[in-house]
Every structure is written in structure tokens, then in C-alpha cells.
Amino acid sequence: MGAGLVHRVRAAAATTPGRMRLISLGVLACVALAWALGFYAVSHRQQGIRTVGTEVQPVVVESRSIQSLLSGADASAANSFLAGGVEPADQRARYLTNTRQAQDELAKAAAGGGASAKAQDAVRTIAESSATYVGLVESARANNRQGFPVGAGYLRRATALLNNTILPAADRLHEDSVLRLDAGYAAAGGIAATVGVLVAAVVLFVALVAAQVFLRRRTNRVLNVGLAAATGLSVLLIGWTLFSLVTEGSQVAAARDRADALNLLAQARVTAFRAKSDESFALIARGNGAAQYKAFDDAVAALGSPDSGKGLLAEAARRAAAGDEQASMNGAVAAFKSYLAAHANIANLDSNGASPQAITTALAAGPGTANGAFEAFDQAIQRVSVLTQQEFDGHIRSARGHITGLAIAISLAFLLVAVLVLYGFQRRIGEYR
Amino acid sequence: MRRWTAGLLAVLAVALLAGCSGATRTAATAPQAAVAQATPSPPAPTCGNVVASLRPPAALPAPGQMPAGSYMRTIQDRGRLVAGVSQDTLLFGFLDPFDGQIKGFDIDVLHQIAQAIFGDPNKIEYRAMTGAERISKIRDGSVDIVGRTFTITCDRRQQIDFSSVYFDAGDRVLVRRDSTAKGIQDLGGKKVCTTNGSTTIPHLNAVPSKPVPVLLADFTDCLVAFQNGEVDAIATDDAILAGLAKQDPYAKFVGDRFSDEPYGLGLALGHPEFTRFVNGVLDQMRANGTWANLYRTWLVPSLSNAVPAPPAAAYKD
């Protein structure tokens, strides 16, 4: 059979029309290769964008949201606890809203992020432990309302559960989704597919030109309309595909930059909430809060500031887009600075034997207070996050727009190229009959 | 040669693993052993009468007129007495959530000391601390005095000074209401919670039925563990247990005291005049009925239905 095929090819190559048929088959194979690589590149990227935009990035955001919502809830619970038996209504309301929203985010993460066993395990840990967490906080409240010191024990345990179990589990969920995200980005913006298309394009172009040179020598006709049209169309087609891939790639890169900025903002929020909790726990410790103040200082150092050029806030400010986003970021930085000033006053009162005054100061709400400044900081950071998320969504939409329908379009166009190639050869082969 | 090296490595790895897991098991299942090693016991110090404290002067200086050069004068000049306390030991030292004040029997004793120094019982700065922190905070000068259910022991006397005994407590055990245990002797193999660094640990280890000690930072942590069913009982001074039982109607005392825990105020070595002064204040409290009033206020009927006589002071010169 193999020997038969070789024999038939040899026989065909002996005559000019036979040779033409063989060459036309070769050119068609090049067309098919270019189409296959182009189709693969485009659909691979579509899949990548889907992974990034609608499957994984939401889980990345959700895992960070769970962390900041629960850290915020904990900061509120700790601050409320300072107040004694009857907690301030606004702190209690914030605690309830945060825990409820965290449950919603968790439900979304469970629905969307359950791909790997690691992610599923993390989601399960968060779900179980946050139910326990809420129970511990309610036990703390119930005991505190009766004036029982064991309430403080329940609150300590709740915070330990959050810091030692829930936040690390959310970190694991985050890490896992980031790994999947990296794969998605590699698919959505990777250079390999583009290079493949380029190589196939060069091969196809060379094949088409070589075919025309061959035909011209054999037939002494200057122009083969079919092949010339096929060459022109191929050049346009390849150019269009490459342009789409490159612009789509740059949109994906822009989206990734926004996603990184979002992650920084979320980390900054979580860290700030941790600091706020530490402040409350330092005060709850009544004059023995050195360890908590140290934890507070560590968190603040991790946040840093644009002035020092170091830390999460500096990095987030660098990444904020000009305009409203930069303005909100500046607002967040300024608010955090005034929170730190208010905190210094509280810590100073506390370390100079005026714990009760320090607590009153830490509990006060409204403009100019620690709680007021922190609230302003949090809202500004949330505003920046919303804007950054919108930019991310915009880039993903735009990236998707560049390649939507491209796979079908290039399939049809390459089919046309193939038809033109066949038509061009057929005319010449026909002349030998 | 290569095979020989690989074999050696494998043996080493197994040995390492065995060593590690062995260490972990010891730490996890036998916290009492770890604690026993932590406190060097071999050169057992001898204290004679461990509760004997420095004899007070015949007359105390008037409030606000502490003698120059005395440690009381340092405190007076500072404007406040810095006191290490508990804020979660109901009845002895606890934070009252309703008004944010720290209150209790120990706290009122400290108020008496502040009254004697300043003529104002409220010139106190509280430093809440865990039981395990008491000695180090006295030694590093963070606090002038510790009033925090502090048992006088010979070991502790090597590091700090104590006032005369102002309260007699003793180890007992708290179990759930449906428990059939009649005392610590019936809790063999059961998990019994107490705090890090407390004098109850050696007493628990000495119980022949071998209860399993579980060590947490604070007694309120023990109560949380008790209410969550993670431990079967809480063992410590009856004075502290009374405050825990008050927070949980499903807890009950069983059995008699299995140790004596004489409470003293913790003071630094190095200014004996302050110890003498504090003992003078405690003597006044015993004599003028203040001590009995405090007992009635805080501990009747949670700990006892009647006010006992105050513990007698023992002195050395």
C-alpha cells in the first residue's frame, strides 16, 4: 500500500499536470495549517479570557472580600466589646452587614471556585469556621450583656479562629485561584500562539509565491488570478488575525494590571482591619497591650505610605489610574494618616494610665475621631476598588470584543483562500487537457 | 559506595522523623511534663515559714506624706499606683461591662493601698495581665504591686517579695451539673483545665488518679472550653472557681480543697519599706473591719455563707 502510494506519487510527478496537482495539495496543506493554528490561537485565547474574566478572577476577588469582610466584622465586634454591655448601634450594624456579605461571597466562591480539591477544602473550612465564629461572637455578646467576664474569653477565641483558621483558608483559596488565573492569563495573552500563527503565515506566503513562480515558469503566464487573490487575501487575513491577537493581548495585560491593583487594595483593606482590631484588643487588655500594639505597628508598617514609597498603600497609590481613582486613593491615604494620628492619641492615653479615656476616645464616632477617619479610609479604598474593578471588566470586555467571532471569520476566509488556490491551479491543469 | 551513603541517609531520616514525632507526642499529650521541666525543681529552696512577711512599722506615715527616699514616695510623686490585676476573674478582679470599671476583692484591697499612699483610693493605673506574667512584670518594674489571686510559694519568693496573707484559698474542682464525680479523685483520665504558670499544676499532677491537665492562658478561656465540652472540669483556687460558677449555672463544686493557696500581694524585692508599708495597711484592714466588709461585699454567698475571720499575719523582722 505504502509502496503503491509512493509509486503513484512518482508517476504523478512525472507529468506537468500531475506535478501541479501535487503542488496544489502542498499549498492547500499550508492553508490548512495556517487555519488550524489561527483557529487554535483564537479559541485558546477565548477560553483564557473566559477563565480570567468570568471563572477565576471573581473567585480571587471573593476570597479577598471574605477576608476583608470578616476582618471588618471582627474589628467592629472588638470595638463594640470595648463599649461594655450595650454596643454602639452602628458598630453592631456593620458587624451584621459584614458577616452577611461574607456569607454571600462564600456562596459565590463555592459555586464558582470549586474546581480544585484544594479550593473546595478551603471553602469548606471557611464555611464551617465562620459559622463557629459567629456563634462565638454571639456567646461573647450574651455573656457580656450579663456582665460576665467569660464574654472576653469567647471574643478572644473568635478572633483566634478568624486569624488562625479562616483567614489562612481564604489565603489558600486565593493562592489556588491565582494559580488557575496565571494559567488563564498565559492562555489569554500568551505569545506562543501568536508566534505559531506568524510562522504558519510565512510558510503559507512562501508556498503561495513559490507556486506562482512555478506556474509562471511552466505556463509563461504572468498572472494567476486565483493564486494572486489567495495570496492577497491570506496577507490581509493573517494581518487581521495578528492585529486582533496583539490588541487583545494588550487588553489582557491591562486587565491583569488592574487585577493586581485590586488584589493590593484588598490586601491593604484586610491589613488595615487587622490593625483596627489590634487597637481594640490592646485597649481590651487594659494597660497590658504591648503585644497588640506591636501587632498594630507591624500592620501599619506593612501598609506603609506613598510618602515613604514603601508598603501596600504606596504600591496601590502608584497603580491608581489618573483622575477620580487617584483622587480617591489620595483621600484614602489622607484618611489613614488622620486615623494614625487619632490612634497615637489613644495609645498615648492608654500608656499613661488613662485607659478609660483611651477607650472613650477609641469608641467615639463621627468626623475627627479614630472610627470616623477609619470609616473614611475604608470608603475611599472601596471606591478605588470599585473603579479598578470597572476598569478590569472594561479591559476584559474589550479583549473579548477583539476576538469574538474571529474564529468563524478566519475559518470562512481560509476556506475562500483554499477555493481560490484550487481555482487557480484548476485553470492551469485544465489547459493540459 | 553510593548505595552505602543512601542507606545511611535513610537511617538518619528515619531517626530524625522518630525523634520529631516523639517530641511532638510528648508535648501534645503530656503538657504537665513540659511544665514540670520548665520550673527547675532540683535545688528545692527552703523558705522556713513561707507566708512570713516583713513586719510593718509601728505607725504608718500619713497619706500624701510618704517619707523622702522611700518607694512609697516614688509612687506618690508619680501620682498613681501601678497595679497588676486580672480583668476577668469575677469576684476578685474583673471588668464590669456596665461601667467599664475594674472591680473585685483584690481591686478593693489595692484601693486601700492607694488610699493609704495618696488619701485617694482611685489613684490607680491598672495593668491587666495573665497569671503567667505576674512575676516578670514585677521584676521588670512594669508594676508596683500585683493583686491578682497570687499564691505565696517558696519558688516565687526567690524572685519577688510578698505581703502578709490577705486571703486563704484552696484548690477545688468545678464539674458539670450532671457529673457523677465526687471530687478530684474521680477525674482520673479526664481533661481538667487550669492556667499556665498556676500553682494548681503540681497539685493536679500529684493526684493519684492522674487527671489530664489542659493549660490555657486565662480562667475565662477554661470556662469557654468547659462550656464547649472540650474539658471535663476546671481546677483551681475555690476563690476563682466561685466566680466561674457564678457565670455558669450548670457548673458545680465537688469535693474538698486539695491544697492551701495563701494569697499575698506581689511586690518587688529591693524596697522592703514598701512591703512593710503594705503589711501595715493590711493589718489596719484586718483590725478595723474593712476586710470583713470586703468579704461580705464580694464573696457572700458566692464562696461562703458567713464571713470568716481574716487570715492572721505572720511576720519576720
PDB file of N, CA and C in Angstrom, chain A residues 96-183:
ATOM      1  N   LEU A  96     -23.016  42.981  61.523  1.00  0.00           N
ATOM      2  CA  LEU A  96     -24.040  42.116  60.911  1.00  0.00           C
ATOM      3  C   LEU A  96     -23.962  42.164  59.386  1.00  0.00           C
ATOM      4  N   THR A  97     -23.828  43.389  58.840  1.00  0.00           N
ATOM      5  CA  THR A  97     -23.741  43.517  57.382  1.00  0.00           C
ATOM      6  C   THR A  97     -22.540  42.758  56.856  1.00  0.00           C
ATOM      7  N   ASN A  98     -21.394  42.937  57.516  1.00  0.00           N
ATOM      8  CA  ASN A  98     -20.164  42.297  57.045  1.00  0.00           C
ATOM      9  C   ASN A  98     -20.274  40.781  57.069  1.00  0.00           C
ATOM     10  N   THR A  99     -20.796  40.224  58.160  1.00  0.00           N
ATOM     11  CA  THR A  99     -20.857  38.762  58.229  1.00  0.00           C
ATOM     12  C   THR A  99     -21.842  38.237  57.180  1.00  0.00           C
ATOM     13  N   ARG A 100     -22.956  38.961  56.984  1.00  0.00           N
ATOM     14  CA  ARG A 100     -23.933  38.521  55.990  1.00  0.00           C
ATOM     15  C   ARG A 100     -23.303  38.549  54.590  1.00  0.00           C
ATOM     16  N   GLN A 101     -22.621  39.657  54.271  1.00  0.00           N
ATOM     17  CA  GLN A 101     -21.998  39.763  52.945  1.00  0.00           C
ATOM     18  C   GLN A 101     -20.922  38.699  52.759  1.00  0.00           C
ATOM     19  N   ALA A 102     -20.193  38.410  53.843  1.00  0.00           N
ATOM     20  CA  ALA A 102     -19.150  37.381  53.743  1.00  0.00           C
ATOM     21  C   ALA A 102     -19.788  36.038  53.392  1.00  0.00           C
ATOM     22  N   GLN A 103     -20.959  35.753  53.969  1.00  0.00           N
ATOM     23  CA  GLN A 103     -21.659  34.500  53.628  1.00  0.00           C
ATOM     24  C   GLN A 103     -22.022  34.482  52.142  1.00  0.00           C
ATOM     25  N   ASP A 104     -22.497  35.639  51.645  1.00  0.00           N
ATOM     26  CA  ASP A 104     -22.854  35.715  50.212  1.00  0.00           C
ATOM     27  C   ASP A 104     -21.636  35.450  49.333  1.00  0.00           C
ATOM     28  N   GLU A 105     -20.528  36.099  49.672  1.00  0.00           N
ATOM     29  CA  GLU A 105     -19.304  35.933  48.878  1.00  0.00           C
ATOM     30  C   GLU A 105     -18.853  34.477  48.903  1.00  0.00           C
ATOM     31  N   LEU A 106     -18.993  33.875  50.075  1.00  0.00           N
ATOM     32  CA  LEU A 106     -18.572  32.487  50.222  1.00  0.00           C
ATOM     33  C   LEU A 106     -19.438  31.590  49.347  1.00  0.00           C
ATOM     34  N   ALA A 107     -20.741  31.871  49.321  1.00  0.00           N
ATOM     35  CA  ALA A 107     -21.647  31.075  48.487  1.00  0.00           C
ATOM     36  C   ALA A 107     -21.232  31.192  47.023  1.00  0.00           C
ATOM     37  N   LYS A 108     -20.873  32.411  46.613  1.00  0.00           N
ATOM     38  CA  LYS A 108     -20.438  32.615  45.223  1.00  0.00           C
ATOM     39  C   LYS A 108     -19.138  31.862  44.945  1.00  0.00           C
ATOM     40  N   ALA A 109     -18.205  31.971  45.889  1.00  0.00           N
ATOM     41  CA  ALA A 109     -16.920  31.282  45.709  1.00  0.00           C
ATOM     42  C   ALA A 109     -17.134  29.772  45.642  1.00  0.00           C
ATOM     43  N   ALA A 110     -18.070  29.277  46.454  1.00  0.00           N
ATOM     44  CA  ALA A 110     -18.343  27.842  46.457  1.00  0.00           C
ATOM     45  C   ALA A 110     -18.925  27.418  45.117  1.00  0.00           C
ATOM     46  N   ALA A 111     -19.764  28.289  44.545  1.00  0.00           N
ATOM     47  CA  ALA A 111     -20.391  27.958  43.265  1.00  0.00           C
ATOM     48  C   ALA A 111     -19.384  28.037  42.129  1.00  0.00           C
ATOM     49  N   GLY A 112     -18.457  29.006  42.197  1.00  0.00           N
ATOM     50  CA  GLY A 112     -17.588  29.261  41.055  1.00  0.00           C
ATOM     51  C   GLY A 112     -16.188  28.710  41.186  1.00  0.00           C
ATOM     52  N   GLY A 113     -15.737  28.483  42.404  1.00  0.00           N
ATOM     53  CA  GLY A 113     -14.319  28.200  42.571  1.00  0.00           C
ATOM     54  C   GLY A 113     -14.025  26.780  42.972  1.00  0.00           C
ATOM     55  N   GLY A 114     -15.041  25.927  42.896  1.00  0.00           N
ATOM     56  CA  GLY A 114     -14.863  24.577  43.430  1.00  0.00           C
ATOM     57  C   GLY A 114     -14.112  23.644  42.514  1.00  0.00           C
ATOM     58  N   ALA A 115     -13.309  24.176  41.619  1.00  0.00           N
ATOM     59  CA  ALA A 115     -12.666  23.305  40.633  1.00  0.00           C
ATOM     60  C   ALA A 115     -11.674  22.351  41.286  1.00  0.00           C
ATOM     61  N   SER A 116     -10.725  22.897  42.063  1.00  0.00           N
ATOM     62  CA  SER A 116      -9.698  22.020  42.618  1.00  0.00           C
ATOM     63  C   SER A 116     -10.108  21.542  44.007  1.00  0.00           C
ATOM     64  N   ALA A 117      -9.523  20.430  44.399  1.00  0.00           N
ATOM     65  CA  ALA A 117      -9.821  19.881  45.725  1.00  0.00           C
ATOM     66  C   ALA A 117      -9.358  20.853  46.798  1.00  0.00           C
ATOM     67  N   LYS A 118      -8.235  21.533  46.522  1.00  0.00           N
ATOM     68  CA  LYS A 118      -7.687  22.473  47.492  1.00  0.00           C
ATOM     69  C   LYS A 118      -8.663  23.623  47.734  1.00  0.00           C
ATOM     70  N   ALA A 119      -9.237  24.132  46.616  1.00  0.00           N
ATOM     71  CA  ALA A 119     -10.184  25.232  46.730  1.00  0.00           C
ATOM     72  C   ALA A 119     -11.438  24.782  47.468  1.00  0.00           C
ATOM     73  N   GLN A 120     -11.919  23.596  47.135  1.00  0.00           N
ATOM     74  CA  GLN A 120     -13.118  23.087  47.802  1.00  0.00           C
ATOM     75  C   GLN A 120     -12.882  22.937  49.296  1.00  0.00           C
ATOM     76  N   ASP A 121     -11.709  22.435  49.624  1.00  0.00           N
ATOM     77  CA  ASP A 121     -11.370  22.244  51.021  1.00  0.00           C
ATOM     78  C   ASP A 121     -11.326  23.579  51.752  1.00  0.00           C
ATOM     79  N   ALA A 122     -10.727  24.574  51.088  1.00  0.00           N
ATOM     80  CA  ALA A 122     -10.631  25.902  51.703  1.00  0.00           C
ATOM     81  C   ALA A 122     -12.025  26.492  51.917  1.00  0.00           C
ATOM     82  N   VAL A 123     -12.882  26.356  50.913  1.00  0.00           N
ATOM     83  CA  VAL A 123     -14.244  26.904  51.027  1.00  0.00           C
ATOM     84  C   VAL A 123     -14.984  26.220  52.176  1.00  0.00           C
ATOM     85  N   ARG A 124     -14.800  24.891  52.286  1.00  0.00           N
ATOM     86  CA  ARG A 124     -15.476  24.160  53.356  1.00  0.00           C
ATOM     87  C   ARG A 124     -14.981  24.635  54.727  1.00  0.00           C
ATOM     88  N   THR A 125     -13.654  24.811  54.846  1.00  0.00           N
ATOM     89  CA  THR A 125     -13.102  25.294  56.117  1.00  0.00           C
ATOM     90  C   THR A 125     -13.666  26.654  56.475  1.00  0.00           C
ATOM     91  N   ILE A 126     -13.710  27.547  55.485  1.00  0.00           N
ATOM     92  CA  ILE A 126     -14.219  28.892  55.761  1.00  0.00           C
ATOM     93  C   ILE A 126     -15.678  28.812  56.199  1.00  0.00           C
ATOM     94  N   ALA A 127     -16.466  27.990  55.491  1.00  0.00           N
ATOM     95  CA  ALA A 127     -17.893  27.908  55.796  1.00  0.00           C
ATOM     96  C   ALA A 127     -18.112  27.398  57.217  1.00  0.00           C
ATOM     97  N   GLU A 128     -17.430  26.305  57.554  1.00  0.00           N
ATOM     98  CA  GLU A 128     -17.620  25.729  58.888  1.00  0.00           C
ATOM     99  C   GLU A 128     -17.134  26.686  59.975  1.00  0.00           C
ATOM    100  N   SER A 129     -15.926  27.218  59.757  1.00  0.00           N
ATOM    101  CA  SER A 129     -15.333  28.032  60.815  1.00  0.00           C
ATOM    102  C   SER A 129     -16.043  29.367  60.967  1.00  0.00           C
ATOM    103  N   SER A 130     -16.576  29.913  59.868  1.00  0.00           N
ATOM    104  CA  SER A 130     -17.233  31.211  60.055  1.00  0.00           C
ATOM    105  C   SER A 130     -18.565  31.025  60.772  1.00  0.00           C
ATOM    106  N   ALA A 131     -19.192  29.851  60.607  1.00  0.00           N
ATOM    107  CA  ALA A 131     -20.394  29.582  61.404  1.00  0.00           C
ATOM    108  C   ALA A 131     -20.024  29.528  62.885  1.00  0.00           C
ATOM    109  N   THR A 132     -18.914  28.851  63.193  1.00  0.00           N
ATOM    110  CA  THR A 132     -18.447  28.799  64.580  1.00  0.00           C
ATOM    111  C   THR A 132     -18.082  30.191  65.082  1.00  0.00           C
ATOM    112  N   TYR A 133     -17.417  30.951  64.199  1.00  0.00           N
ATOM    113  CA  TYR A 133     -17.001  32.313  64.573  1.00  0.00           C
ATOM    114  C   TYR A 133     -18.197  33.147  65.019  1.00  0.00           C
ATOM    115  N   VAL A 134     -19.251  33.114  64.191  1.00  0.00           N
ATOM    116  CA  VAL A 134     -20.443  33.907  64.504  1.00  0.00           C
ATOM    117  C   VAL A 134     -21.031  33.449  65.845  1.00  0.00           C
ATOM    118  N   GLY A 135     -21.040  32.134  66.065  1.00  0.00           N
ATOM    119  CA  GLY A 135     -21.551  31.615  67.335  1.00  0.00           C
ATOM    120  C   GLY A 135     -20.735  32.111  68.525  1.00  0.00           C
ATOM    121  N   LEU A 136     -19.415  32.132  68.366  1.00  0.00           N
ATOM    122  CA  LEU A 136     -18.553  32.583  69.464  1.00  0.00           C
ATOM    123  C   LEU A 136     -18.789  34.061  69.764  1.00  0.00           C
ATOM    124  N   VAL A 137     -18.934  34.853  68.698  1.00  0.00           N
ATOM    125  CA  VAL A 137     -19.162  36.293  68.923  1.00  0.00           C
ATOM    126  C   VAL A 137     -20.493  36.504  69.636  1.00  0.00           C
ATOM    127  N   GLU A 138     -21.515  35.727  69.257  1.00  0.00           N
ATOM    128  CA  GLU A 138     -22.814  35.885  69.927  1.00  0.00           C
ATOM    129  C   GLU A 138     -22.723  35.437  71.392  1.00  0.00           C
ATOM    130  N   SER A 139     -21.962  34.373  71.663  1.00  0.00           N
ATOM    131  CA  SER A 139     -21.760  33.966  73.065  1.00  0.00           C
ATOM    132  C   SER A 139     -21.047  35.074  73.833  1.00  0.00           C
ATOM    133  N   ALA A 140     -20.077  35.703  73.182  1.00  0.00           N
ATOM    134  CA  ALA A 140     -19.353  36.805  73.826  1.00  0.00           C
ATOM    135  C   ALA A 140     -20.343  37.918  74.185  1.00  0.00           C
ATOM    136  N   ARG A 141     -21.216  38.249  73.243  1.00  0.00           N
ATOM    137  CA  ARG A 141     -22.193  39.322  73.495  1.00  0.00           C
ATOM    138  C   ARG A 141     -23.132  38.952  74.629  1.00  0.00           C
ATOM    139  N   ALA A 142     -23.674  37.715  74.554  1.00  0.00           N
ATOM    140  CA  ALA A 142     -24.667  37.307  75.549  1.00  0.00           C
ATOM    141  C   ALA A 142     -24.066  37.361  76.953  1.00  0.00           C
ATOM    142  N   ASN A 143     -22.819  36.868  77.082  1.00  0.00           N
ATOM    143  CA  ASN A 143     -22.179  36.902  78.395  1.00  0.00           C
ATOM    144  C   ASN A 143     -21.843  38.329  78.810  1.00  0.00           C
ATOM    145  N   ASN A 144     -21.390  39.100  77.841  1.00  0.00           N
ATOM    146  CA  ASN A 144     -21.017  40.481  78.142  1.00  0.00           C
ATOM    147  C   ASN A 144     -22.234  41.265  78.630  1.00  0.00           C
ATOM    148  N   ARG A 145     -23.378  41.006  78.024  1.00  0.00           N
ATOM    149  CA  ARG A 145     -24.603  41.720  78.416  1.00  0.00           C
ATOM    150  C   ARG A 145     -24.972  41.399  79.848  1.00  0.00           C
ATOM    151  N   GLN A 146     -24.592  40.212  80.324  1.00  0.00           N
ATOM    152  CA  GLN A 146     -24.896  39.872  81.711  1.00  0.00           C
ATOM    153  C   GLN A 146     -23.776  40.283  82.653  1.00  0.00           C
ATOM    154  N   GLY A 147     -22.747  40.905  82.097  1.00  0.00           N
ATOM    155  CA  GLY A 147     -21.643  41.349  82.937  1.00  0.00           C
ATOM    156  C   GLY A 147     -20.675  40.226  83.269  1.00  0.00           C
ATOM    157  N   PHE A 148     -20.676  39.147  82.481  1.00  0.00           N
ATOM    158  CA  PHE A 148     -19.802  38.013  82.767  1.00  0.00           C
ATOM    159  C   PHE A 148     -18.482  38.152  82.005  1.00  0.00           C
ATOM    160  N   PRO A 149     -17.354  38.118  82.734  1.00  0.00           N
ATOM    161  CA  PRO A 149     -16.054  38.261  82.057  1.00  0.00           C
ATOM    162  C   PRO A 149     -15.771  37.159  81.034  1.00  0.00           C
ATOM    163  N   VAL A 150     -16.469  36.028  81.105  1.00  0.00           N
ATOM    164  CA  VAL A 150     -16.203  34.952  80.156  1.00  0.00           C
ATOM    165  C   VAL A 150     -16.502  35.423  78.735  1.00  0.00           C
ATOM    166  N   GLY A 151     -17.284  36.489  78.606  1.00  0.00           N
ATOM    167  CA  GLY A 151     -17.534  37.075  77.283  1.00  0.00           C
ATOM    168  C   GLY A 151     -16.227  37.404  76.569  1.00  0.00           C
ATOM    169  N   ALA A 152     -15.260  37.956  77.323  1.00  0.00           N
ATOM    170  CA  ALA A 152     -13.956  38.297  76.731  1.00  0.00           C
ATOM    171  C   ALA A 152     -13.261  37.039  76.229  1.00  0.00           C
ATOM    172  N   GLY A 153     -13.425  35.928  76.978  1.00  0.00           N
ATOM    173  CA  GLY A 153     -12.842  34.656  76.560  1.00  0.00           C
ATOM    174  C   GLY A 153     -13.407  34.207  75.229  1.00  0.00           C
ATOM    175  N   TYR A 154     -14.743  34.332  75.084  1.00  0.00           N
ATOM    176  CA  TYR A 154     -15.369  33.946  73.816  1.00  0.00           C
ATOM    177  C   TYR A 154     -14.886  34.832  72.671  1.00  0.00           C
ATOM    178  N   LEU A 155     -14.745  36.125  72.937  1.00  0.00           N
ATOM    179  CA  LEU A 155     -14.300  37.028  71.880  1.00  0.00           C
ATOM    180  C   LEU A 155     -12.863  36.714  71.451  1.00  0.00           C
ATOM    181  N   ARG A 156     -11.994  36.450  72.456  1.00  0.00           N
ATOM    182  CA  ARG A 156     -10.604  36.091  72.137  1.00  0.00           C
ATOM    183  C   ARG A 156     -10.566  34.854  71.249  1.00  0.00           C
ATOM    184  N   ARG A 157     -11.423  33.889  71.607  1.00  0.00           N
ATOM    185  CA  ARG A 157     -11.419  32.646  70.849  1.00  0.00           C
ATOM    186  C   ARG A 157     -11.933  32.882  69.424  1.00  0.00           C
ATOM    187  N   ALA A 158     -12.934  33.736  69.307  1.00  0.00           N
ATOM    188  CA  ALA A 158     -13.475  34.043  67.977  1.00  0.00           C
ATOM    189  C   ALA A 158     -12.379  34.653  67.095  1.00  0.00           C
ATOM    190  N   THR A 159     -11.656  35.620  67.669  1.00  0.00           N
ATOM    191  CA  THR A 159     -10.611  36.287  66.887  1.00  0.00           C
ATOM    192  C   THR A 159      -9.484  35.319  66.538  1.00  0.00           C
ATOM    193  N   ALA A 160      -9.153  34.441  67.489  1.00  0.00           N
ATOM    194  CA  ALA A 160      -8.105  33.455  67.206  1.00  0.00           C
ATOM    195  C   ALA A 160      -8.540  32.547  66.059  1.00  0.00           C
ATOM    196  N   LEU A 161      -9.826  32.160  66.062  1.00  0.00           N
ATOM    197  CA  LEU A 161     -10.341  31.295  64.994  1.00  0.00           C
ATOM    198  C   LEU A 161     -10.251  32.019  63.649  1.00  0.00           C
ATOM    199  N   LEU A 162     -10.595  33.295  63.672  1.00  0.00           N
ATOM    200  CA  LEU A 162     -10.524  34.078  62.435  1.00  0.00           C
ATOM    201  C   LEU A 162      -9.083  34.147  61.925  1.00  0.00           C
ATOM    202  N   ASN A 163      -8.165  34.518  62.840  1.00  0.00           N
ATOM    203  CA  ASN A 163      -6.785  34.745  62.409  1.00  0.00           C
ATOM    204  C   ASN A 163      -6.041  33.450  62.091  1.00  0.00           C
ATOM    205  N   ASN A 164      -6.355  32.387  62.831  1.00  0.00           N
ATOM    206  CA  ASN A 164      -5.567  31.159  62.667  1.00  0.00           C
ATOM    207  C   ASN A 164      -6.179  30.173  61.690  1.00  0.00           C
ATOM    208  N   THR A 165      -7.465  30.268  61.444  1.00  0.00           N
ATOM    209  CA  THR A 165      -8.116  29.273  60.591  1.00  0.00           C
ATOM    210  C   THR A 165      -8.780  29.889  59.362  1.00  0.00           C
ATOM    211  N   ILE A 166      -9.632  30.892  59.587  1.00  0.00           N
ATOM    212  CA  ILE A 166     -10.455  31.390  58.478  1.00  0.00           C
ATOM    213  C   ILE A 166      -9.608  32.187  57.477  1.00  0.00           C
ATOM    214  N   LEU A 167      -8.829  33.151  57.989  1.00  0.00           N
ATOM    215  CA  LEU A 167      -8.034  33.971  57.062  1.00  0.00           C
ATOM    216  C   LEU A 167      -7.011  33.118  56.297  1.00  0.00           C
ATOM    217  N   PRO A 168      -6.308  32.181  56.956  1.00  0.00           N
ATOM    218  CA  PRO A 168      -5.397  31.319  56.175  1.00  0.00           C
ATOM    219  C   PRO A 168      -6.125  30.487  55.124  1.00  0.00           C
ATOM    220  N   ALA A 169      -7.348  30.009  55.443  1.00  0.00           N
ATOM    221  CA  ALA A 169      -8.099  29.227  54.454  1.00  0.00           C
ATOM    222  C   ALA A 169      -8.445  30.108  53.254  1.00  0.00           C
ATOM    223  N   ALA A 170      -8.837  31.358  53.538  1.00  0.00           N
ATOM    224  CA  ALA A 170      -9.136  32.278  52.436  1.00  0.00           C
ATOM    225  C   ALA A 170      -7.869  32.557  51.630  1.00  0.00           C
ATOM    226  N   ASP A 171      -6.720  32.587  52.317  1.00  0.00           N
ATOM    227  CA  ASP A 171      -5.439  32.733  51.607  1.00  0.00           C
ATOM    228  C   ASP A 171      -5.210  31.554  50.666  1.00  0.00           C
ATOM    229  N   ARG A 172      -5.519  30.345  51.159  1.00  0.00           N
ATOM    230  CA  ARG A 172      -5.321  29.159  50.322  1.00  0.00           C
ATOM    231  C   ARG A 172      -6.237  29.199  49.103  1.00  0.00           C
ATOM    232  N   LEU A 173      -7.493  29.626  49.321  1.00  0.00           N
ATOM    233  CA  LEU A 173      -8.430  29.751  48.205  1.00  0.00           C
ATOM    234  C   LEU A 173      -7.880  30.755  47.195  1.00  0.00           C
ATOM    235  N   HIS A 174      -7.329  31.838  47.728  1.00  0.00           N
ATOM    236  CA  HIS A 174      -6.776  32.885  46.883  1.00  0.00           C
ATOM    237  C   HIS A 174      -5.592  32.369  46.076  1.00  0.00           C
ATOM    238  N   GLU A 175      -4.667  31.685  46.776  1.00  0.00           N
ATOM    239  CA  GLU A 175      -3.477  31.153  46.088  1.00  0.00           C
ATOM    240  C   GLU A 175      -3.882  30.191  44.975  1.00  0.00           C
ATOM    241  N   ASP A 176      -4.847  29.329  45.307  1.00  0.00           N
ATOM    242  CA  ASP A 176      -5.281  28.345  44.327  1.00  0.00           C
ATOM    243  C   ASP A 176      -5.878  29.030  43.103  1.00  0.00           C
ATOM    244  N   SER A 177      -6.706  30.048  43.335  1.00  0.00           N
ATOM    245  CA  SER A 177      -7.315  30.710  42.180  1.00  0.00           C
ATOM    246  C   SER A 177      -6.274  31.513  41.416  1.00  0.00           C
ATOM    247  N   VAL A 178      -5.263  32.020  42.128  1.00  0.00           N
ATOM    248  CA  VAL A 178      -4.220  32.761  41.416  1.00  0.00           C
ATOM    249  C   VAL A 178      -3.439  31.843  40.470  1.00  0.00           C
ATOM    250  N   LEU A 179      -3.205  30.606  40.915  1.00  0.00           N
ATOM    251  CA  LEU A 179      -2.536  29.636  40.033  1.00  0.00           C
ATOM    252  C   LEU A 179      -3.358  29.409  38.769  1.00  0.00           C
ATOM    253  N   ARG A 180      -4.664  29.191  38.974  1.00  0.00           N
ATOM    254  CA  ARG A 180      -5.534  28.984  37.809  1.00  0.00           C
ATOM    255  C   ARG A 180      -5.586  30.247  36.961  1.00  0.00           C
ATOM    256  N   LEU A 181      -5.525  31.382  37.652  1.00  0.00           N
ATOM    257  CA  LEU A 181      -5.571  32.658  36.946  1.00  0.00           C
ATOM    258  C   LEU A 181      -4.336  32.812  36.060  1.00  0.00           C
ATOM    259  N   ASP A 182      -3.172  32.448  36.593  1.00  0.00           N
ATOM    260  CA  ASP A 182      -1.943  32.553  35.805  1.00  0.00           C
ATOM    261  C   ASP A 182      -2.048  31.714  34.538  1.00  0.00           C
ATOM    262  N   ALA A 183      -2.614  30.505  34.694  1.00  0.00           N
ATOM    263  CA  ALA A 183      -2.811  29.656  33.517  1.00  0.00           C
ATOM    264  C   ALA A 183      -3.743  30.342  32.536  1.00  0.00           C
TER     265      ALA A 183
END
